[in-house]
């Protein structure tokens, strides 16, 4: 690749990802998202989020953002979950399973136990007819036109779409739950953000 081709490739990825986020306004089911905000905002249980690969990265980012706004949340590693760590789930918890195709074996293996623990299951992915979709009490469909890479395989735009959607959920929860700047300062005392919140 010459320099111009490198620049064009970089810009192409940015353009596709920007278009993906913009299109979420048209494709997301706002009724489902509203239900999710209300369910989480009730705070009747903690939020447990799980996923594999890049979906796992999106799950961890979601957990961090929820924790920042005082929503008790934890990431559950699916590999560890079937070896005992599913004991973290209590009745009334919300368990969010992120899987693009909805049939990720590591997550499917958790479903019967999650049901038995009487948690509220939220599936996130492209296919409501998938195994995770069928098990879910609420399914949030997040589908994209294409990934930016040549093979249309690297989960980049799709992962960004999931993270952006949950950013919207977290920011809405700040108002829904009456989250304050003072609480933010308690939760996030470190770094430049902490300095700003605490007036340092």
Backbone as a ProteinNet text record, in pm:
[ID]
protein_1_A
[PRIMARY]
XXXXXXXXXXXXXXXXXXXXXXXXXXXXXXXXXXXXXXXXXXXXXXXXXXXXXXXXXXXXXXXXXXXXXXXXXXXXXXXXXXXXXXXXXXXXXXXXXXXXXXXXXXXXXXXXXXXXXXXXXXXXXXXXXXXXXXXXXXXXXXXXXXXXXXXXXXXXXXXXXXXXXXXXXXXXXXXXXXXXXXXXXXXXXXXXXXXXXXXX
[TERTIARY]
83.9	0	87.2	51.6	120.3	49.1	104	49.2	-96.2	-129.7	-265.3	-363.4	-322.6	-408.9	-429.3	-324.5	-336.8	-436.7	-425.7	-518	-661.4	-680.6	-814.8	-875.2	-791.6	-839.3	-880.5	-797.4	-829.7	-961	-974.8	-1096.4	-1219.9	-1201.8	-1313.8	-1368.6	-1277.6	-1321.1	-1394.6	-1338	-1402.9	-1539.5	-1551	-1678.9	-1784.2	-1745.2	-1839.8	-1884.1	-1789.3	-1826.4	-1914.4	-1885.4	-1969.5	-2110.7	-2122.3	-2253.3	-2329.8	-2257.1	-2319.5	-2384.3	-2312.4	-2367.2	-2486	-2474.3	-2583.5	-2710.6	-2695.9	-2812.3	-2884.1	-2818.2	-2881.5	-3010	-3015.3	-3135.5	-3256.8	-3233.2	-3342.4	-3371.5	-3270.8	-3286.3	-3313.2	-3273.3	-3295.8	-3442.6	-3491.1	-3628.2	-3630.1	-3682.7	-3680.8	-3768.7	-3871.6	-3954.9	-3874.9	-3795.9	-3710.5	-3607.2	-3544.8	-3444.3	-3505.5	-3624.8	-3693.6	-3723.1	-3770	-3795	-3667.7	-3556.3	-3428.3	-3384.8	-3398.2	-3363.1	-3448	-3578.1	-3667	-3632.3	-3604.2	-3572.5	-3444.6	-3340.5	-3214.1	-3232.1	-3306.7	-3325.8	-3401.5	-3478.7	-3550.7	-3455	-3336.2	-3230.5	-3280	-3359.7	-3406.7	-3304.7	-3204.9	-3095.8	-2977.8	-2867.4	-2749.6	-2758.4	-2668.3	-2661	-2536.4	-2554.8	-2443.9	-2434.5	-2317.6	-2301.2	-2194.3	-2221.2	-2125.2	-2118.3	-2006.5	-1984.9	-1846.4	-1821.7	-1692.2	-1624.4	-1492.7	-1419.7	-1446.8	-1473.1	-1500.1	-1631.6	-1726	-1849.8	-1818.5	-1716.8	-1671.8	-1612	-1538.1	-1482.2	-1594.2	-1698.7	-1814.1	-1884.9	-1891.4	-1955.2	-1879.5	-1745.4	-1664	-1678.4	-1683.9	-1700.1	-1836.4	-1939.3	-2073.8	-2077.3	-2014.2	-2008.6	-1940.1	-1829.3	-1758	-1846.2	-1914.3	-1997.7	-2114.8	-2177.1	-2286.7	-2237.4	-2120.6	-2065.3	-2037	-1988.9	-1959.7	-2083.4	-2201.6	-2325.1	-2407.8	-2338.2	-2397.7	-2503.1	-2485.5	-2567.3	-2478.3	-2508.5	-2424.5	-2417.1	-2296	-2278.4	-2148.9	-2147.5	-2029.2	-2016.9	-1893.3	-1869.1	-1851.7	-1920.6	-1909.1	-1836.8	-1718	-1641.5	-1713	-1756.4	-1833.4	-1756.4	-1623.4	-1543.1	-1540.9	-1534.8	-1535.6	-1677	-1776.4	-1914	-1959.3	-1927.3	-1972.4	-1892.5	-1791.9	-1712.2	-1736	-1852.8	-1891.3	-1921.3	-1866.4	-1884.3	-2023.8	-2110	-2248.7	-2322.7	-2256.4	-2314.5	-2330.3	-2268.4	-2283.5	-2423.3	-2498.2	-2631.9	-2734.9	-2816.2	-2926.3	-3059.5	-3163.9	-3298.3	-3326.4	-3377.9	-3407.3	-3296	-3177.6	-3069.3	-3104.8	-3038.8	-3052.1	-2923.9	-2936.8	-2819.3	-2825.8	-2725.7	-2718.5	-2615.5	-2661	-2571.6	-2552.9	-2429.2	-2399.6	-2338.9	-2406.8	-2360.1	-2413.1	-2323.4	-2365.2	-2461.8	-2426.3	-2511.1	-2617.9	-2595.4	-2694.1	-2684	-2582.1	-2566.6	-2427.9	-2359.9	-2226.4	-2231.7	-2160.6	-2172.3	-2142.4	-2038.3	-2000.2	-2112.6	-2194	-2306.5	-2430.2	-2453.5	-2568.1	-2559.4	-2437.4	-2418.2	-2462.1	-2477.5	-2513.7	-2664.2	-2739.2	-2879.3	-2968.3	-2958.3	-3045.2	-3019	-2892.1	-2859.3	-2909.4	-2897.2	-2945.9	-3096.6	-3166.6	-3311.5	-3345.1	-3270.5	-3295.6	-3274	-3184.5	-3157.4	-3259.7	-3355.6	-3467.5	-3420.3	-3318.7	-3272.1	-3350.3	-3348.1	-3412.7	-3308.8	-3335.8	-3237	-3258.9	-3152.8	-3154.4	-3053.9	-3101.8	-3013.7	-2983.6	-2860.7	-2819.2	-2749.6	-2799.3	-2738.2	-2822.1	-2787.3	-2854.2	-2978	-2986.7	-3086.1	-3179.9	-3299.8	-3394.4	-3442.2	-3423	-3462.2	-3351.6	-3241.4	-3128.8	-3164.3	-3074.7	-3098.5	-3106.6	-3012.8	-3017	-3144	-3182.1	-3304.6	-3426.8	-3433.6	-3548.6	-3555	-3440.5	-3435.6	-3461.9	-3445.5	-3446	-3585.2	-3587.6	-3709.9	-3724.5	-3611.7	-3608	-3492.7	-3517.9	-3410.2	-3389.4	-3265	-3226.9	-3153.1	-3219.6	-3158.2	-3069.1	-2941.9	-2846.5	-2781.7	-2824.8	-2774.9	-2712.5	-2607.6	-2539.3	-2537	-2506	-2498.8	-2374.1	-2259.7	-2134.3	-2023.8	-1924.3	-1801.2	-1710.4	-1619.5	-1535.7	-1428	-1390.7	-1278	-1317	-1217.8	-1238.1	-1320.7	-1304.9	-1374.8	-1513.5	-1546.2	-1672.8	-1685.4	-1574.7	-1571.6	-1524.7	-1433.9	-1376.5	-1480.3	-1516.3	-1622.8	-1572.9	-1589.5	-1545.5	-1665.3	-1727.5	-1845.7	-1957.7	-1974.2	-2080.6	-2054.4	-1928.5	-1894.4	-1913.1	-1873.6	-1892.1	-2040.5	-2125	-2269	-2324.7	-2277.9	-2322.3	-2278.1	-2152	-2101.4	-2172.7	-2198.5	-2268.4	-2410.6	-2476	-2612.4	-2614.6	-2519.7	-2516.8	-2464.9	-2386.3	-2354.4	-2483.5	-2571.1	-2698.8	-2782.1	-2782	-2855.4	-2799.4	-2666.7	-2604	-2629.8	-2619.5	-2639.8	-2785.6	-2878.2	-3020.1	-3046	-2979.7	-2995.9	-2950.3	-2854.2	-2808.6	-2923.5	-3006.9	-3123.3	-3235.5	-3257.6	-3367.8	-3354.9	-3231.8	-3210.2	-3178.2	-3168.1	-3134.1	-2988	-2902.8	-2759.2	-2702	-2621.1	-2570.7	-2421.8	-2379.8	-2237.7	-2157.4	-2217.6	-2149	-2123	-2221.9	-2204.1	-2098.1	-2097.2	-1996.3	-1856.8	-1840.4	-1711.8	-1668.6	-1766	-1736.1	-1693.6	-1765.1	-1736.9	-1606.8	-1571.7	-1458.9	-1367.9	-1298.7	-1213.6	-1078.1	-1042.7	-909.1	-899.5	-778.4	-751.4	-803.2	-795.4	-840.2	-989.9	-1067.5	-1212.5	-1238.6	-1169.6	-1186.6	-1149.3	-1041.2	-1000.1	-1109.6	-1169.9	-1277.9	-1400	-1437.7	-1556.8	-1539.5	-1417.1	-1391	-1338.5	-1331.3	-1289.9	-1145.3	-1059.3	-917.1	-847.2
-120.4	0	125.1	221.4	349.1	438.3	557.3	644.9	682.7	708.8	747.8	634.2	513.8	397.5	374.1	397.9	386.1	487	611.6	716.7	683.6	633.7	599.3	485.4	388.2	277.4	325.7	411.5	467.2	545.4	630.6	712.7	627.3	519.9	431	367.4	321.6	261.6	363	481.9	585.8	622.3	627.7	661.7	554.6	428.5	319.1	314.6	333.9	330.4	449.2	566.3	683.4	662.1	605.2	578.5	473.8	376.8	272.5	333	421.4	485.1	573.5	649.2	738.1	659	541.2	461.3	398.4	391.2	333.4	407.5	535.9	614.4	560.5	500.4	448.2	300.7	225.4	80.2	26.6	98.4	49.4	59.7	-39.4	-38.4	43	164.1	253.4	202.9	126.2	68.7	-32.2	-113.6	-210.5	-137.9	-36.1	39.6	110.1	163.6	229.6	129.5	11.7	-93.9	-130.5	-138	-172.6	-66.5	60.5	169.3	161.2	139.8	131.4	12.4	-101	-222.1	-204.1	-150.1	-126.6	-18.9	85.8	199.4	166.6	58.8	16.4	-30.4	-76.2	-121.6	-226.9	-321	-430	-542.5	-535.9	-633.3	-572.7	-640.7	-591.7	-631.5	-574.8	-606.3	-690.1	-806.4	-895.7	-898.6	-868.3	-861.1	-961.5	-1032.8	-1131.9	-1133.8	-1180.3	-1190.5	-1246.9	-1293.7	-1350.4	-1262.2	-1265	-1190.6	-1041.6	-981.1	-836.9	-805.6	-899.4	-879.5	-875.1	-951.7	-946.2	-810.7	-753.7	-619.1	-516.7	-529.4	-439.8	-458.9	-584	-613.1	-546.4	-555.4	-493.9	-342.4	-283.9	-139	-97.6	-175.7	-147.2	-153.2	-254.8	-269.5	-148.8	-105.8	9.8	135.1	159.2	279	274.2	157	143	169.5	116.1	137.6	285.1	354.8	497.9	578.5	533	608	539.5	465.9	405.2	299.2	225.3	106.3	-14.7	-90.5	-205.9	-303.7	-327.7	-411.3	-488.6	-606.8	-691.7	-764.6	-783.8	-863.5	-1008.7	-1099.8	-1242.4	-1310.1	-1362.5	-1434.3	-1566.6	-1588.5	-1709.6	-1839.1	-1834.7	-1954.6	-1992.1	-1891.6	-1916.7	-1945.7	-1890.4	-1899.9	-2043.8	-2130.3	-2269.5	-2350.5	-2287.9	-2355.1	-2293.1	-2232.7	-2189.2	-2042.4	-1955.9	-1812.8	-1762.5	-1851	-1810.5	-1794.9	-1836.8	-1816.7	-1670.4	-1582.1	-1437.6	-1389	-1466.6	-1425.4	-1453.6	-1352.8	-1366	-1351.4	-1401	-1381.2	-1231.2	-1190.8	-1049.9	-972.6	-1033.4	-968	-959.9	-868.6	-856.7	-911.1	-1012.8	-1070.9	-1036.2	-962.4	-919.5	-1004.9	-1075.5	-1159.6	-1096.2	-1058.8	-993.7	-1095.6	-1118.1	-1215.3	-1173.8	-1141.4	-1092.2	-1188.3	-1316.7	-1414.9	-1475	-1467.1	-1516.1	-1663.7	-1731.5	-1875	-1910	-1814.1	-1837.6	-1949	-2057.2	-2176.4	-2146.8	-2066.1	-2036.2	-1967.2	-1889.1	-1819.9	-1908.9	-1983.4	-2075.5	-2174	-2216	-2309.6	-2253.1	-2122	-2058.3	-2043.4	-2053.2	-2009.7	-2086.1	-2217.4	-2294.8	-2259.2	-2241.7	-2205.1	-2065.5	-1972.4	-1836.1	-1837.6	-1915.1	-1929.4	-1985.9	-2088.5	-2152.5	-2055.8	-1958.2	-1859.1	-1745.1	-1752.7	-1657.3	-1514.5	-1503.1	-1370.4	-1326.7	-1197.9	-1139.3	-1137.5	-1207.4	-1224	-1124.6	-1051.1	-957.2	-1004.9	-1038.8	-1076.4	-956.3	-948	-837.7	-898.4	-869.8	-923.1	-898	-965.2	-941.2	-1028.6	-1141.2	-1241.3	-1278.7	-1221.5	-1256.1	-1400.7	-1467.2	-1607.3	-1703.3	-1650.2	-1731.3	-1799.5	-1885.2	-1952.7	-1851.1	-1756.2	-1653.1	-1569.7	-1537.4	-1461.9	-1533.2	-1664.4	-1742.3	-1750.3	-1751.4	-1758.7	-1623.6	-1516.5	-1383	-1336.3	-1265.8	-1195.8	-1066.8	-1012	-891	-906.5	-880.6	-891	-756.8	-709.5	-583.9	-614.6	-589.4	-617.9	-502.3	-533.6	-436.2	-499.1	-456	-511.5	-400.2	-434	-334.9	-382.3	-291.5	-327.2	-408	-361.8	-432.4	-385.6	-473.3	-435.5	-366.9	-281.2	-207.4	-290.7	-405.6	-478.1	-549.3	-585.8	-647.2	-774.5	-852.1	-979.5	-965.3	-844	-821.4	-917.1	-934.9	-1032.7	-977	-879.4	-829	-745.3	-788.2	-720.4	-585.4	-485	-349.6	-254.5	-230.9	-143.7	-201.3	-332.5	-395.4	-379.4	-392.8	-375.6	-230.6	-138.9	3.5	36.8	-26.7	-3.2	-47.6	-161.9	-210.7	-115.3	-74	15.9	150.6	203	330.8	321.6	209.1	189.5	187.7	118.5	114.4	244.5	321	457	537.6	523.9	596	551.4	421.6	368.5	427.2	425.7	475.8	624.3	701.2	846.5	877.7	801.8	819.9	781.9	677.4	634.8	741.5	823	929.6	1020.7	1054.2	1138.5	1057.9	936.9	852.6	821.7	798.6	761.3	881	1000.6	1118.3	1121.1	1061.1	1057.6	1198.8	1229.2	1365	1376.4	1498.8	1525.4	1493	1514.6	1484.6	1334	1252.8	1108.2	1065.3	1132.9	1103.5	1125.8	1233	1262.3	1155.1	1096.6	988.6	862.9	835.4	715.3	725.7	847.9	867.4	978.8	954.5	1060.8	1074.5	979.6	978.8	1041	1075	1124.2	1264.8	1306.9	1441.3	1458.1	1350.1	1357.1	1381	1306.6	1325.4	1467	1521.1	1657.7	1757.6	1740.5	1831.1	1817.4	1692.3	1670.6	1723.6	1712.3	1755.1	1896.8	1964.5	2104.4	2126.3	2030.1	2045.9	2133
0	0	0	-82.2	-74.1	27.2	51.6	154.7	127.5	1.2	-32.9	-6.2	-37.9	-13.5	135.7	213.7	359.8	412.4	366.9	410.2	372.3	250.7	204.3	285.5	322.4	404.5	543	600.8	732.6	729.4	630.2	618.3	590.5	514.4	483.9	611.7	697.5	823.9	910	921.5	1002	945.9	814.5	750.9	776.6	764.2	786.4	932.6	1023.7	1164.9	1202.7	1147.9	1174.8	1121.6	1002.9	943.2	1024	1078.2	1161.3	1284.4	1352.3	1472.6	1437.3	1329.1	1288.2	1258.5	1200.9	1161.1	1279.9	1396.6	1513.9	1551.5	1524.4	1553.6	1478.8	1362.6	1281.2	1310.3	1351.2	1359.9	1500.4	1603.4	1739.5	1778.1	1850	1900.7	2030	2023.7	2138.8	2253.4	2222.4	2328.1	2409.6	2341	2410.4	2495.4	2439.5	2515.2	2635.7	2618.2	2729.3	2840.8	2803.3	2901.9	2975.9	2902.9	2964.6	3064.2	3027.3	3119.3	3245.9	3229.3	3345.6	3434.2	3371	3446.7	3527.1	3462.3	3533.8	3638.9	3603	3693.1	3820	3819.3	3940.4	4048.5	4007.1	4099	4197.5	4147.9	4233.6	4242.2	4159.2	4161.1	4088.9	4092.5	4020.9	3873.8	3793.2	3651	3627.9	3568.4	3534.5	3382.1	3328.9	3183.3	3141	3030.6	2984.1	2832	2780.8	2637.3	2611.9	2490.5	2452.9	2348	2345.4	2242.9	2250.3	2134.5	2133.6	2202.6	2201.8	2278.7	2428.3	2469.5	2608.1	2641.9	2546.6	2567.3	2581.7	2498.5	2509	2642.1	2689	2817.7	2932.1	2928.4	3034.1	3033.6	2914.6	2904.9	2960.2	2931.1	2981.3	3133.1	3189.7	3335.8	3399.3	3339	3394.1	3392.4	3281.4	3270.4	3367.7	3382.7	3478.7	3620.4	3653.7	3787.9	3813.3	3709.9	3723.7	3763.5	3717.5	3745.6	3855	3943.7	4063.3	4036	3927.6	3902.3	3931.9	4037	4070.2	3953	3903.4	3784.7	3795.2	3732.3	3734.8	3602.3	3557.3	3438.2	3479.8	3410.2	3437.7	3321.5	3349.4	3248.7	3218.4	3093.4	3063.8	3085.1	3070.1	3092.7	3240.6	3326.1	3470.5	3522	3453.4	3502	3519.1	3420.8	3429.9	3531	3590.3	3693.1	3829.9	3847.2	3980.9	3999.1	3913.9	3940.8	3905	3849.8	3830.1	3962.8	4070.4	4202.4	4238.7	4157.7	4182.1	4149.3	4070.1	4024.8	4132.6	4162.9	4258.2	4186.1	4249.2	4195.7	4181.8	4066.5	4043.2	3977.1	3964.7	3890.8	3742.4	3674.5	3529.4	3467.8	3385.3	3319.3	3170.8	3124.1	2984.5	2912.9	2808.1	2728.9	2592	2559.9	2432.7	2337.6	2226.1	2127.1	1991.1	1899.8	1768.2	1699.4	1695.2	1627.8	1717.2	1848.8	1943.5	1976.6	1923.1	1948.2	2002	2059.9	2114.3	2218.9	2194.2	2279.3	2425.7	2448.7	2587.4	2663.4	2592.8	2657	2663.4	2556.5	2554.4	2670.7	2704.9	2815.2	2950.7	2959	3085.7	3103.8	2996.2	2996.2	3093.5	3097.4	3186.9	3333.3	3369	3507.3	3541.3	3446	3470.4	3490.4	3408.9	3424.8	3562.1	3603.9	3732.4	3848.7	3829	3932.8	3931.8	3841	3832.5	3807.1	3723.2	3681.2	3558	3532.2	3413.8	3302.9	3194.9	3088.8	2975.4	2943.3	2831.1	2727.5	2609.3	2500.9	2412.9	2366	2278	2157.2	2037.8	1917.8	1794.9	1687.1	1559.4	1537.5	1608.5	1571.8	1686.8	1690.3	1797.5	1791.4	1677.2	1663.7	1705.9	1756.7	1802.9	1934.8	1981.8	2110.5	2223.5	2227.1	2331.2	2318.2	2195.5	2173.1	2227	2206.5	2252.8	2404.8	2470.8	2617	2683.7	2609.5	2669.3	2711.7	2823.7	2864.1	2784.1	2742.7	2661.3	2563.9	2436.1	2337.7	2270	2275.9	2213.3	2083.5	1972.8	1842.9	1800.2	1778.9	1727.1	1604.1	1488	1362.3	1278.8	1206.1	1122.7	977.7	887.8	745.8	714.3	763.5	735.7	828.6	844.6	913	811.2	855.5	761.1	689.9	747	688.8	559.2	481.6	350.5	356.8	466.6	477.6	540.7	588.3	659.7	778.7	850.6	958.3	1092.5	1090.7	1215.4	1289.3	1408.6	1484.2	1533.7	1452.3	1486.2	1490.3	1376.5	1374	1459.7	1458.6	1538.1	1687.3	1728.8	1870	1911.4	1825.1	1852.3	1866.4	1784.4	1791.9	1927	1976.2	2107.1	2217.4	2213.5	2317.2	2314.4	2195.2	2183.8	2237.4	2209.3	2259.1	2410.8	2470.9	2617.3	2677.9	2602.4	2646.5	2661.7	2562.9	2567.3	2686.9	2714.1	2829.8	2959.2	2974	3096.5	3118.5	3012	3025.1	3057.2	3000.2	3033.4	3178.8	3225.7	3365.1	3463.9	3425.5	3514.5	3554.1	3457.1	3484.9	3548.7	3497.6	3545.6	3694.8	3740.7	3880.9	3970.5	3913	3992.6	4034.1	3953.8	3981.4	3982.9	4083.6	4100.7	4071.6	4047.1	4024.3	4149.8	4265.9	4391.9	4404.1	4363.5	4367.1	4267	4152.2	4050	4108	4185	4246.8	4345.9	4415.9	4509.7	4433.2	4325.1	4245.4	4167.1	4127.7	4034	4085.7	4199.4	4255.4	4187.2	4103.4	4045.4	3908.6	3868.6	3735.8	3710.1	3583.2	3546.6	3570.3	3545.9	3570.5	3718.2	3803.6	3948	3989.7	3935.3	3967	3933	3814.6	3773.3	3861.3	3893.3	3975.5	4116.8	4168.8	4306.4	4316.6	4199.6	4197.7	4234.2	4200.9	4235.7	4133.7
[MASK]
++++++++++++++++++++++++++++++++++++++++++++++++++++++++++++++++++++++++++++++++++++++++++++++++++++++++++++++++++++++++++++++++++++++++++++++++++++++++++++++++++++++++++++++++++++++++++++++++++++++++

